Short mmCIF file of C-alpha atoms in Angstrom, two decimals:
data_model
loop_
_atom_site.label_atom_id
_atom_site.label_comp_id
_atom_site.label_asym_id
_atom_site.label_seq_id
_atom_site.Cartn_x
_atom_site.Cartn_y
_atom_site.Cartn_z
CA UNK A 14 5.14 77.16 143.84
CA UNK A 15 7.70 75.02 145.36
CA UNK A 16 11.32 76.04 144.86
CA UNK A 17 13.99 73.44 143.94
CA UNK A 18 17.71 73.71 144.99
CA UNK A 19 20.14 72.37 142.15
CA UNK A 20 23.51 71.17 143.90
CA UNK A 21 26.65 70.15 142.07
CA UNK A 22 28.07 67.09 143.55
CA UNK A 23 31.25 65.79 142.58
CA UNK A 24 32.37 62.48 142.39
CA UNK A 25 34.65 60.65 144.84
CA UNK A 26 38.22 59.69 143.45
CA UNK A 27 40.22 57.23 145.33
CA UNK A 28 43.79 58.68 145.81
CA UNK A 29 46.41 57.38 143.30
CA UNK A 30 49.43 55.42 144.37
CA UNK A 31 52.05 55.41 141.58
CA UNK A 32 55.60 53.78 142.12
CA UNK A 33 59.14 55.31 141.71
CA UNK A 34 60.70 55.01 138.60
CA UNK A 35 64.00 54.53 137.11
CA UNK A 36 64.83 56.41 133.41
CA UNK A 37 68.08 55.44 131.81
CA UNK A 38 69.70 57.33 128.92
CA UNK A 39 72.64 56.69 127.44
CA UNK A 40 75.29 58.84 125.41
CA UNK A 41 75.00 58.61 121.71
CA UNK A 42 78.45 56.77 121.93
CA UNK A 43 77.15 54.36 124.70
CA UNK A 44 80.32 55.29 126.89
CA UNK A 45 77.89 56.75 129.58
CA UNK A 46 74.59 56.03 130.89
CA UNK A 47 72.70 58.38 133.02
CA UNK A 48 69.81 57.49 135.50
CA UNK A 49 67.17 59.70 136.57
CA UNK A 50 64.53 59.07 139.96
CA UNK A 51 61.13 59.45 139.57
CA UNK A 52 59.35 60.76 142.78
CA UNK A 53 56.79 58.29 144.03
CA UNK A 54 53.39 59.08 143.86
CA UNK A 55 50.73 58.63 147.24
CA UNK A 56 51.67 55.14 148.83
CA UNK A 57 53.77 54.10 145.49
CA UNK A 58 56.67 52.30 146.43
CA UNK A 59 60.36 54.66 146.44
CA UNK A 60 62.94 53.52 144.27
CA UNK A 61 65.05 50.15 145.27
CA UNK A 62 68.59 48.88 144.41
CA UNK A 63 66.03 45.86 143.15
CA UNK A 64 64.37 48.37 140.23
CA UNK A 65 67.57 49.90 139.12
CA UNK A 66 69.07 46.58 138.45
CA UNK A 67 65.77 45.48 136.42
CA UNK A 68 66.48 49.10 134.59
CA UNK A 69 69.63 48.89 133.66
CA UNK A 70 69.01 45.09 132.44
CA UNK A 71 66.16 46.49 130.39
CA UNK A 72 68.55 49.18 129.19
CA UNK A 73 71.06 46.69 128.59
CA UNK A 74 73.79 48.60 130.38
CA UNK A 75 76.41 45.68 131.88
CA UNK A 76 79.71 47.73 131.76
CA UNK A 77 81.14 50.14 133.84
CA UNK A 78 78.36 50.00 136.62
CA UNK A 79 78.68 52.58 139.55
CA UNK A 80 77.05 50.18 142.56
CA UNK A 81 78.55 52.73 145.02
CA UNK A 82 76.55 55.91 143.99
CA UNK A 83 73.64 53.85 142.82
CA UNK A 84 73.22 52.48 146.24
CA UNK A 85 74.06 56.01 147.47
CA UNK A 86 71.22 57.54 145.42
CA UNK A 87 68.81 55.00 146.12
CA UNK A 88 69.34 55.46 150.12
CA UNK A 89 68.81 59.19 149.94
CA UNK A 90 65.80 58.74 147.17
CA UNK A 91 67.31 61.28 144.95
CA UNK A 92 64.65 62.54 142.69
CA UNK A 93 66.34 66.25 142.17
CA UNK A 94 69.05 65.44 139.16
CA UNK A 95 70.39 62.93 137.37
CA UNK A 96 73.57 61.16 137.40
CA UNK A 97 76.13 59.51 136.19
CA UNK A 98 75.56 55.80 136.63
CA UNK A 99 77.90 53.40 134.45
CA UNK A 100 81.07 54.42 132.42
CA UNK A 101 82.80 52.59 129.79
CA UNK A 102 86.38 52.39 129.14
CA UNK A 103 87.51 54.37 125.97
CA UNK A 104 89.60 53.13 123.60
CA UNK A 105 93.12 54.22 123.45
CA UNK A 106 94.45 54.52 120.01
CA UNK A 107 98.33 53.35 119.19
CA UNK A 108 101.00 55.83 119.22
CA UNK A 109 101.93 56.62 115.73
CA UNK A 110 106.02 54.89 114.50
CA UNK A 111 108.92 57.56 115.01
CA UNK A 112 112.26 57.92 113.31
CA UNK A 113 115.27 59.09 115.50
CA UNK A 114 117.92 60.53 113.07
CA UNK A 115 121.95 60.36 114.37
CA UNK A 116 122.47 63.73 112.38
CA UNK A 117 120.87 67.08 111.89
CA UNK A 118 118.10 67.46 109.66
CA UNK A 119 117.98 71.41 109.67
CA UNK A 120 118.01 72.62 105.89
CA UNK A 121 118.68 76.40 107.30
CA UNK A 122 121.33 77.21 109.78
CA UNK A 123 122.36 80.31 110.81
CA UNK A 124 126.13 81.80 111.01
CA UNK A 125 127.32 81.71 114.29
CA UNK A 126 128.65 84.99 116.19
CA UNK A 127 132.56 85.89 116.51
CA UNK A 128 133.54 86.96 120.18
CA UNK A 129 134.06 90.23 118.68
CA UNK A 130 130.88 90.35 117.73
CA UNK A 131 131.41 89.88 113.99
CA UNK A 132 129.46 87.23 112.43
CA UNK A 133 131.45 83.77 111.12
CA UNK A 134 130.36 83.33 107.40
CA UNK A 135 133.15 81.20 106.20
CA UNK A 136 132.54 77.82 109.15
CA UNK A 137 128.68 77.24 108.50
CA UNK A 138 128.68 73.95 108.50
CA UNK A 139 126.20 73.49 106.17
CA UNK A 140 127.41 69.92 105.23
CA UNK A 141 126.25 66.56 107.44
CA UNK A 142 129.55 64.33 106.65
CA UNK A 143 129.15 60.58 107.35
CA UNK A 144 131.26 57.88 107.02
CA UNK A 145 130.88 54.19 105.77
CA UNK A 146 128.57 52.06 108.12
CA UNK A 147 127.87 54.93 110.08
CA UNK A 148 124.33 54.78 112.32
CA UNK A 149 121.90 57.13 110.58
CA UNK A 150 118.77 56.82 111.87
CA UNK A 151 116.55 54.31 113.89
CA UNK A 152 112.78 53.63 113.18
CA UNK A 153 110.53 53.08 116.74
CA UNK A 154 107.85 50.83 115.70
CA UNK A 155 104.33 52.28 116.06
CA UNK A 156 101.65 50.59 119.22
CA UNK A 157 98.67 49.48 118.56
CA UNK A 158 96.99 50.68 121.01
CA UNK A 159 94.00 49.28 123.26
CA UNK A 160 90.40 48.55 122.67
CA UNK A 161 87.09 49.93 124.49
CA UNK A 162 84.06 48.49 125.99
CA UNK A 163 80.86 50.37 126.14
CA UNK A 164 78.50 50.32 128.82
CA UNK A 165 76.59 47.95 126.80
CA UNK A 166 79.98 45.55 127.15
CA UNK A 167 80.42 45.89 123.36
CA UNK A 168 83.87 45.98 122.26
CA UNK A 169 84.84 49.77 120.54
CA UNK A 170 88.19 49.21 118.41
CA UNK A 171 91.20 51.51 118.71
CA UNK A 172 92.94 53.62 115.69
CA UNK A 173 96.45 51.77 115.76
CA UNK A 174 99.36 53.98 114.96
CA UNK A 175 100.67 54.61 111.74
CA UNK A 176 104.09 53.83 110.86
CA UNK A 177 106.45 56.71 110.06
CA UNK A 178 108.00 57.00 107.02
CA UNK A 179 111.45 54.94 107.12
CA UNK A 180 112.67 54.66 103.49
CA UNK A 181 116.35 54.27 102.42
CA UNK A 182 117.73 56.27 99.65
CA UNK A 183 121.29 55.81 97.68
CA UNK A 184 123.81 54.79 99.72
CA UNK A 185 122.05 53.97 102.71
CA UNK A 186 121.13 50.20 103.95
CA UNK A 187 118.10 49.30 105.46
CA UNK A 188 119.34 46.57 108.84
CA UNK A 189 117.90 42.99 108.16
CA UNK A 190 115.25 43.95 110.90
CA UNK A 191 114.01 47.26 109.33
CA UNK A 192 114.89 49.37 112.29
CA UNK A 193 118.44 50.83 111.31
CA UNK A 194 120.00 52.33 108.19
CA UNK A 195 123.14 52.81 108.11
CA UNK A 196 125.86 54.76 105.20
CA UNK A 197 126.98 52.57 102.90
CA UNK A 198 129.78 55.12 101.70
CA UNK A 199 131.66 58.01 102.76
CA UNK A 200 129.65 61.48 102.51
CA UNK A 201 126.77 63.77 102.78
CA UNK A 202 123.56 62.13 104.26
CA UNK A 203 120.39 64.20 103.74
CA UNK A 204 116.56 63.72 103.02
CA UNK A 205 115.58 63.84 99.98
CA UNK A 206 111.85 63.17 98.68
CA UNK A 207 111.45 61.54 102.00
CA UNK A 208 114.59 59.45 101.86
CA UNK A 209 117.45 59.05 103.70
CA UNK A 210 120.33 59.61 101.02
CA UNK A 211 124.08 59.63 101.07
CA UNK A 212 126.11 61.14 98.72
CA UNK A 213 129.54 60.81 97.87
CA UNK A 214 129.35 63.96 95.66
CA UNK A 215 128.82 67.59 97.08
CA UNK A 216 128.31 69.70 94.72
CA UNK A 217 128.47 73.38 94.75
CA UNK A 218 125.68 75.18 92.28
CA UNK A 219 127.35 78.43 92.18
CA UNK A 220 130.74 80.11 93.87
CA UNK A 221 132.14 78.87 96.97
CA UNK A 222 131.80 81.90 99.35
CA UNK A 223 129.78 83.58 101.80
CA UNK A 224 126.73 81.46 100.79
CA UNK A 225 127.95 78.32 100.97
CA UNK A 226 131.11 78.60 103.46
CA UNK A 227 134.18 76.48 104.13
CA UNK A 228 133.52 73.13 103.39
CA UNK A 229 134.61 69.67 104.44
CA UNK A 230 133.44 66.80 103.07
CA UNK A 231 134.24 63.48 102.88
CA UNK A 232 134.13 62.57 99.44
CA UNK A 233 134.10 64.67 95.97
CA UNK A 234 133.54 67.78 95.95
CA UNK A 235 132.44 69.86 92.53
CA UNK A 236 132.19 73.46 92.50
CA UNK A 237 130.62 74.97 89.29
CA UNK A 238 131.74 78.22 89.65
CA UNK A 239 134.54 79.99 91.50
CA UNK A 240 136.15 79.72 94.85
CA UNK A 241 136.66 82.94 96.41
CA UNK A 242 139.71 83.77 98.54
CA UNK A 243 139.85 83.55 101.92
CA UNK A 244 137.63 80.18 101.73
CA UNK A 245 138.60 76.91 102.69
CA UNK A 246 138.27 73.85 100.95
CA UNK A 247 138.66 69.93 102.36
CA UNK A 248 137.65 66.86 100.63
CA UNK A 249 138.48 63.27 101.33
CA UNK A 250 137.81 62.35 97.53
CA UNK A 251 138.36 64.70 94.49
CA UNK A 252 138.29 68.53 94.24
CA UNK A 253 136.85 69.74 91.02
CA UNK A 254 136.44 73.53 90.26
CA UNK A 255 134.99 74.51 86.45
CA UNK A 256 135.56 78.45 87.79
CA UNK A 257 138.90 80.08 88.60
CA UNK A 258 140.37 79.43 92.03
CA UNK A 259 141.15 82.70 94.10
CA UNK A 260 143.17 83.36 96.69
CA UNK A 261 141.79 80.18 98.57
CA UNK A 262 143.08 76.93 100.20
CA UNK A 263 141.98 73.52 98.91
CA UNK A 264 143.31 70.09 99.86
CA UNK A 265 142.44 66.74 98.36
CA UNK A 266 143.42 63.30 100.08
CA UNK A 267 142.72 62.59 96.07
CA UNK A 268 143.21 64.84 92.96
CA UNK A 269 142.25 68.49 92.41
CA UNK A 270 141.23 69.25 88.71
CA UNK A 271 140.80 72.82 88.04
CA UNK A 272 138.61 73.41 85.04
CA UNK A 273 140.19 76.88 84.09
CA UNK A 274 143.14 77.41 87.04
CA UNK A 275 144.00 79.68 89.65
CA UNK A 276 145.08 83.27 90.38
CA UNK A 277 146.31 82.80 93.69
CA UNK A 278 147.35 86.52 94.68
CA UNK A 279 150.22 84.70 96.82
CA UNK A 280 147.45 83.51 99.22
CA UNK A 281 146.33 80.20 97.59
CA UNK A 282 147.79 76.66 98.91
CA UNK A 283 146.68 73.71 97.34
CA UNK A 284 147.59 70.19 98.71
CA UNK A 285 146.69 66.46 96.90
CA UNK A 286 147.84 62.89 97.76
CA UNK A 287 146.62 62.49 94.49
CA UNK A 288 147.58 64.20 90.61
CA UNK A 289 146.71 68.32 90.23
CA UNK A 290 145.21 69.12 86.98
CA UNK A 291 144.77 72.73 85.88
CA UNK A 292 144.75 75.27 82.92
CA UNK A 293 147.28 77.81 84.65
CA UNK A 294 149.04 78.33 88.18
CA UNK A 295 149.79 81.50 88.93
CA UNK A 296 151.30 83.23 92.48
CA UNK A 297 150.15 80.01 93.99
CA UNK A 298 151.54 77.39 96.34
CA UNK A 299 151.29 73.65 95.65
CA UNK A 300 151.97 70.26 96.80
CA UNK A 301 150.90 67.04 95.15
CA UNK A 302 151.86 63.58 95.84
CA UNK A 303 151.23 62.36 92.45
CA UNK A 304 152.09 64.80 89.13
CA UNK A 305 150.90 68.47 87.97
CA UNK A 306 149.97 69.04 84.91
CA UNK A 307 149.02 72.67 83.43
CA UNK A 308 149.60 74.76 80.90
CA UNK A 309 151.76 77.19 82.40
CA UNK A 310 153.06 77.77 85.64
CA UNK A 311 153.81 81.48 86.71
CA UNK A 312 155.17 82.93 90.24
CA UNK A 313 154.45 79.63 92.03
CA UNK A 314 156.09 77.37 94.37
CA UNK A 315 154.90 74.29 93.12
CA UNK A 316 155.94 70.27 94.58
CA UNK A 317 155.05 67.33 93.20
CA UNK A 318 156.09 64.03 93.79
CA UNK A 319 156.01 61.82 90.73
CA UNK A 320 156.13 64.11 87.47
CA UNK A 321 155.36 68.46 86.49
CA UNK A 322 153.81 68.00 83.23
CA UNK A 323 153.59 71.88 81.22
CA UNK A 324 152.34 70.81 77.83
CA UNK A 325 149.32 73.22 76.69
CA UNK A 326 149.68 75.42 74.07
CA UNK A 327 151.81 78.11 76.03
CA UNK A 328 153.73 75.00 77.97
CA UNK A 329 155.44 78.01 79.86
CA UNK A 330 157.25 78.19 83.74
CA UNK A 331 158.21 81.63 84.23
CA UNK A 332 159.63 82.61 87.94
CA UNK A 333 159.12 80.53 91.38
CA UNK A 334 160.50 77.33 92.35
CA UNK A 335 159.40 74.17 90.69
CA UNK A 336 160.50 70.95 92.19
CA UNK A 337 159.39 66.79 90.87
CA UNK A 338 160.45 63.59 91.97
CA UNK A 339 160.95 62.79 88.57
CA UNK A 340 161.31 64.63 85.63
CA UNK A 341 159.57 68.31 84.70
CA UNK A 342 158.51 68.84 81.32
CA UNK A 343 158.09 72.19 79.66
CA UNK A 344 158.21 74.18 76.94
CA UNK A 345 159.88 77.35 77.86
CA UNK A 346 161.72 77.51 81.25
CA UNK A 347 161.97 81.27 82.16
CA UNK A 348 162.10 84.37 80.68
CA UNK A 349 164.01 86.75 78.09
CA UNK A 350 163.75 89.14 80.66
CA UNK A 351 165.79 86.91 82.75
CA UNK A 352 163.08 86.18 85.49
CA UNK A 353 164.44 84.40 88.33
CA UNK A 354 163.28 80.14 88.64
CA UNK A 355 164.36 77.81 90.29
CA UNK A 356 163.79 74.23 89.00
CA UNK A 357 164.64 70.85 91.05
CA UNK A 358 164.38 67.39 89.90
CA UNK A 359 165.42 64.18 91.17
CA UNK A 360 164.39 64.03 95.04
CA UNK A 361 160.81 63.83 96.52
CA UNK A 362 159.90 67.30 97.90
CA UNK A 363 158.51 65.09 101.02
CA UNK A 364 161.65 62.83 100.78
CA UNK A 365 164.24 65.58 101.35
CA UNK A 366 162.60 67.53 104.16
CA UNK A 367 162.00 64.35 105.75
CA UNK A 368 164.98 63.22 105.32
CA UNK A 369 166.61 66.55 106.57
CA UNK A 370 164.61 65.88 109.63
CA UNK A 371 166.38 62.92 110.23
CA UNK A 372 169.17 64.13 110.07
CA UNK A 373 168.89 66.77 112.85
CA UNK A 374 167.17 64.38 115.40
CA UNK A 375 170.32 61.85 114.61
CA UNK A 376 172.50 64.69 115.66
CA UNK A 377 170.17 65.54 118.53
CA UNK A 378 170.04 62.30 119.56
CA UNK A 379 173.87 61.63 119.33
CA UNK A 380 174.38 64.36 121.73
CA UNK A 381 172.39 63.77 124.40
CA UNK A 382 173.59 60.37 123.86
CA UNK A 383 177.04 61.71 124.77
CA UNK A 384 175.73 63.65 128.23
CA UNK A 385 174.51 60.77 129.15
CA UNK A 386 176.99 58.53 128.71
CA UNK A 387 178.60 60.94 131.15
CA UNK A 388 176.45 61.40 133.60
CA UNK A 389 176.60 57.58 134.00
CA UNK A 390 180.61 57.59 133.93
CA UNK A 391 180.31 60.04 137.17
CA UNK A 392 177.74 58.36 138.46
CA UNK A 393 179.79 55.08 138.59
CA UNK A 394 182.91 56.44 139.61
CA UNK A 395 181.33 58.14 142.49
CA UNK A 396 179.82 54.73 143.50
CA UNK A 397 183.00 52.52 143.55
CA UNK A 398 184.09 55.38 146.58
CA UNK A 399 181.16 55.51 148.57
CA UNK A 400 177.16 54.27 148.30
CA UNK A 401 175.52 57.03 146.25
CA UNK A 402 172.74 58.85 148.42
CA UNK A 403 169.01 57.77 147.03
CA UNK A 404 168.84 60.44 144.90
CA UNK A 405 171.88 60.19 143.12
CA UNK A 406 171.40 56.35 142.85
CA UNK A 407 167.83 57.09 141.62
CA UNK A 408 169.25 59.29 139.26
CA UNK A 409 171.54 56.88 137.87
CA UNK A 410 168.89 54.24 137.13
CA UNK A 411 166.95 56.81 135.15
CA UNK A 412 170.25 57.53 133.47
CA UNK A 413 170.84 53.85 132.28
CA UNK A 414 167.04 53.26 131.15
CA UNK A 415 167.20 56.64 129.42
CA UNK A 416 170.50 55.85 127.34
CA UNK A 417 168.99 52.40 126.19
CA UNK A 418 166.15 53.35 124.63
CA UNK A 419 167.74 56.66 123.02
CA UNK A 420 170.61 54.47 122.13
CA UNK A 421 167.58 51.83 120.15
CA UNK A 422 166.15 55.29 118.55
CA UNK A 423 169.71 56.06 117.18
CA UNK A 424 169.76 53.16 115.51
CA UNK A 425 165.95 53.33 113.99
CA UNK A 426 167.07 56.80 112.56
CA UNK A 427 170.16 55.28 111.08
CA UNK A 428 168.23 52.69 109.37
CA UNK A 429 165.97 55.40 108.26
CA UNK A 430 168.50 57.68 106.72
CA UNK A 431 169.95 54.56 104.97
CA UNK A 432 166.92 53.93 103.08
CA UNK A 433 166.61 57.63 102.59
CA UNK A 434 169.78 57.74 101.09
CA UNK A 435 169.17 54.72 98.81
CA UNK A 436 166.15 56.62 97.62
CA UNK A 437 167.84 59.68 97.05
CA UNK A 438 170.43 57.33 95.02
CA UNK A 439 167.39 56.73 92.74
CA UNK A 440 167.03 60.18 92.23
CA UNK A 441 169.82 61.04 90.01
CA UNK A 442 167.34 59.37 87.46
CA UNK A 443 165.75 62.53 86.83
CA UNK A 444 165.40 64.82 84.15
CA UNK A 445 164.19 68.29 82.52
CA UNK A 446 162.77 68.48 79.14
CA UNK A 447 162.35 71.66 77.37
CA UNK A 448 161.27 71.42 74.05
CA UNK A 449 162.17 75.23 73.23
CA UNK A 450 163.92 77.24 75.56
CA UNK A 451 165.48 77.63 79.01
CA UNK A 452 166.54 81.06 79.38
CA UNK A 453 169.26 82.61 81.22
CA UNK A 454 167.82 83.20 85.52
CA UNK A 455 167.02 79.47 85.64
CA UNK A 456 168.91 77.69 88.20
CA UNK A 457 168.72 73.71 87.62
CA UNK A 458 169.15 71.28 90.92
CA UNK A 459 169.39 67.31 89.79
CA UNK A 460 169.85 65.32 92.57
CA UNK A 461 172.66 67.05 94.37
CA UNK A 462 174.31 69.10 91.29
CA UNK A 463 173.15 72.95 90.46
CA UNK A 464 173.62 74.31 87.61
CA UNK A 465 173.01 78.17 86.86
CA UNK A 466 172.01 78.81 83.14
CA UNK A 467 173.66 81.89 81.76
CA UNK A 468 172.94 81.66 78.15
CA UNK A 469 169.90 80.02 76.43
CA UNK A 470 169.41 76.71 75.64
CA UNK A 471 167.31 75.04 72.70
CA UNK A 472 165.63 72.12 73.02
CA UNK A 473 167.50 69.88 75.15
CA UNK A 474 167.32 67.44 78.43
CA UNK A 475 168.98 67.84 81.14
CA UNK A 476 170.28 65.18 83.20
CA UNK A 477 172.52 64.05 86.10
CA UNK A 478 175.93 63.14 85.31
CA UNK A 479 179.09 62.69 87.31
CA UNK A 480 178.28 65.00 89.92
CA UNK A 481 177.08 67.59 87.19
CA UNK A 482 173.97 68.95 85.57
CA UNK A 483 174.64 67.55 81.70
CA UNK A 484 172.83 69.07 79.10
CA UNK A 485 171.38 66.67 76.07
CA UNK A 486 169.41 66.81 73.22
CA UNK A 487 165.77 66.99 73.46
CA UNK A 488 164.01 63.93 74.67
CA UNK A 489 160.58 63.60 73.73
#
């Protein structure tokens, strides 16, 4: 039997010859494409500059093309990794509007430190004063930014940047360009519900006192309850209180109106251009350029300019010194217990030290009016001998320039005291009213005449008469 041999015989394959390739992939937001090598295969033909350009058309990538690390890849037929091959520009987005504020926005701020250690809680400072037409705050317009391209070459917007909020409240004017506001009054500028507000008005919630601090402030200040002593208030309109004023200092460049009045403890000064309004005065000092009115005045040196007006139910001035421009009005004038007051009528408070002033610096002036004069005499005697040495001469000039201007000065003050005096002539117009009683301790100045009351007197007005304090019936 003949044996066969089975043989497995495979079949011939030619070798395969498969080019390089070029895979692109690009970033979900197209700002970056990547290229990956493929290896080539038997005699396939490597990767040229030639194929990646025919890829990335295919791709559409035609922004942001890297030639330099293309060609760099291609020479060194990097198959390894892939790379970075075209970047697109990225939009910037616009930077969002800003305001720039000429005054401090804090709400909270903190008591400053004493040298000694001690902490300050009467100057916080918690006001932002302002006056009329004063810069508050400038807006800087948002950009808008710049657009994008992609790698594709499509156009990727920007976010442009919001405008910040730049609203004017009361008060407050917006410039014809939008960029500036400025005060349109005298005040407090603050933010409120996003607005730049002035306010003419501060007003105090509760006491004036630790809390709140001294305050200044430029226009009218209200205080609903009480101002503690020891605190400081300044306003540049009117000062109302509806508590009782303490042992504190207040001054108005307008009127103060006290709600209920003041127990000043012999520490409280209050100062107005303007009228003083208030229920009682009591151990309190007081100046006002316009009149006081109250219903009693107790233990105070009080001044006011035009009129003192005590006509409440008690209509009562009891001890002190009182002193008008005018006339003072009253009901009762001192005490039966014979308490000291002293009541003057007739000459401005203001006028009279003022005028007192004068006075002195005429005097002043008249005497060093008179050493010069001889200094000059000795001067020019000693010249008619012999040339005076430089100083002396020097001396001498100074001398002459020196008496010629004090000599014009001497005759301002003159003129000054003139019309002073004229004024003062006016004053013996004044009067006292008291439409019960002045008791015995009062001591009455009109104009220049005193007049000591020793024994009571019922209704009656007192006047200036002759170079006398005359005593009349009662004018209402």
């Amino acid at each position: 039997m003949t044996e066969v041999n089975d043989f497995n015989i495979s079949e011939h394959k030619e070798p395969q010859n498969i080019d390089g390739e070029v895979k692109i992939t690009l970033s979900p937001d197209r700002m970056e494409a990547t290229m990956l090598f493929t290896e080539p295969v038997g005699e396939g033909r490597p990767v040229t500059v030639e194929t990646v350009t025919e890829a990335l058309k295919a791709a559409n990538v035609a922004h942001g093309i890297d030639r330099h690390i293309i060609e760099e890849k291609v020479a060194h037929q990097h198959y390894q990794n892939s790379f970075v091959c075209a970047r697109g520009e990225r939009p910037v987005d616009g930077e969002a509007g800003q305001v720039v504020y000429h005054f401090n926005i804090e709400e909270q701020k903190k008591p400053s430190i004493n040298e000694d250690g001690t902490v300050d809680f009467k100057n916080l400072d918690l006001i932002e004063n302002v006056r009329q037409n004063d810069l508050l705050a400038e807006q800087i317009l948002p950009t808008e930014g710049v657009p994008g391209t992609d790698v594709t070459g499509k156009i990727v917007p920007q976010k442009s940047g919001k405008p910040a909020r730049f609203q004017p409240g009361k008060f407050v004017e917006l410039s014809s360009d939008s960029l500036q506001m400025r005060a349109l009054a005298d005040g407090q500028v603050f933010i409120r519900d996003g607005k730049i507000t002035v306010s003419p008005v501060y007003q105090v919630p509760a006491n004036v006192d630790n809390t709140t601090g001294n305050i200044r402030f430029n226009g009218k200040v209200l205080v609903k309850g009480n101002v503690k002593s020891g605190f400081v208030i300044e306003a540049d309109g009117d000062i109302e209180v509806e508590g009782v004023v303490e042992g504190a200092i207040l001054k108005s460049n307008s009127n103060i109106v006290l709600k209920r009045g003041i127990q000043g403890n012999n520490q409280a000064e209050l100062y107005c251009k303007g009228d003083l309004i208030a229920r009682y005065i009591e151990n309190t000092k007081i100046n006002a350029g316009g009149n006081v009115e109250a219903d009693c005045i107790l233990h105070s040196v009080v001044y006011a300019r035009r009129k003192i007006l005590i006509k409440g139910k008690k209509g009562l001035i009891v001890g002190g010194v009182v002193k008008a421009g005018e006339e003072i009005v009253a009901q009762v004038i001192g005490s039966s217990m014979g308490t000291q007051t002293q009541i003057e009528v007739g000459i401005d408070p203001n006028l009279k030290e003022k005028y007192d002033q004068a006075k002195a610096k005429l005097k002043e002036t008249v005497k060093n009016l008179e050493n010069l004069k001889q200094t000059i005499e000795i001067l020019n005697k000693m010249n008619k001998n012999v040339p005076l040495p430089p100083l002396k001469k020097d001396m001498l000039v100074r001398s002459v320039k020196t008496y010629e201007v004090m000599k014009d000065q001497q005759l301002d003050i003159q003129r000054e005291i003139v019309d002073m005096d004229q004024q003062m002539e006016d004053a013996t117009k004044g009067k006292i009213h008291a439409s019960q009683t002045i008791y015995p301790g009062v001591r009455i100045s009109i104009y220049n005449a005193v007049k000591h009351v020793y024994d009571d007197l019922a209704m009656c007005t007192l006047f200036y008469r002759e170079g006398d304090v005359a005593i009349g019936m009662y004018e209402k």
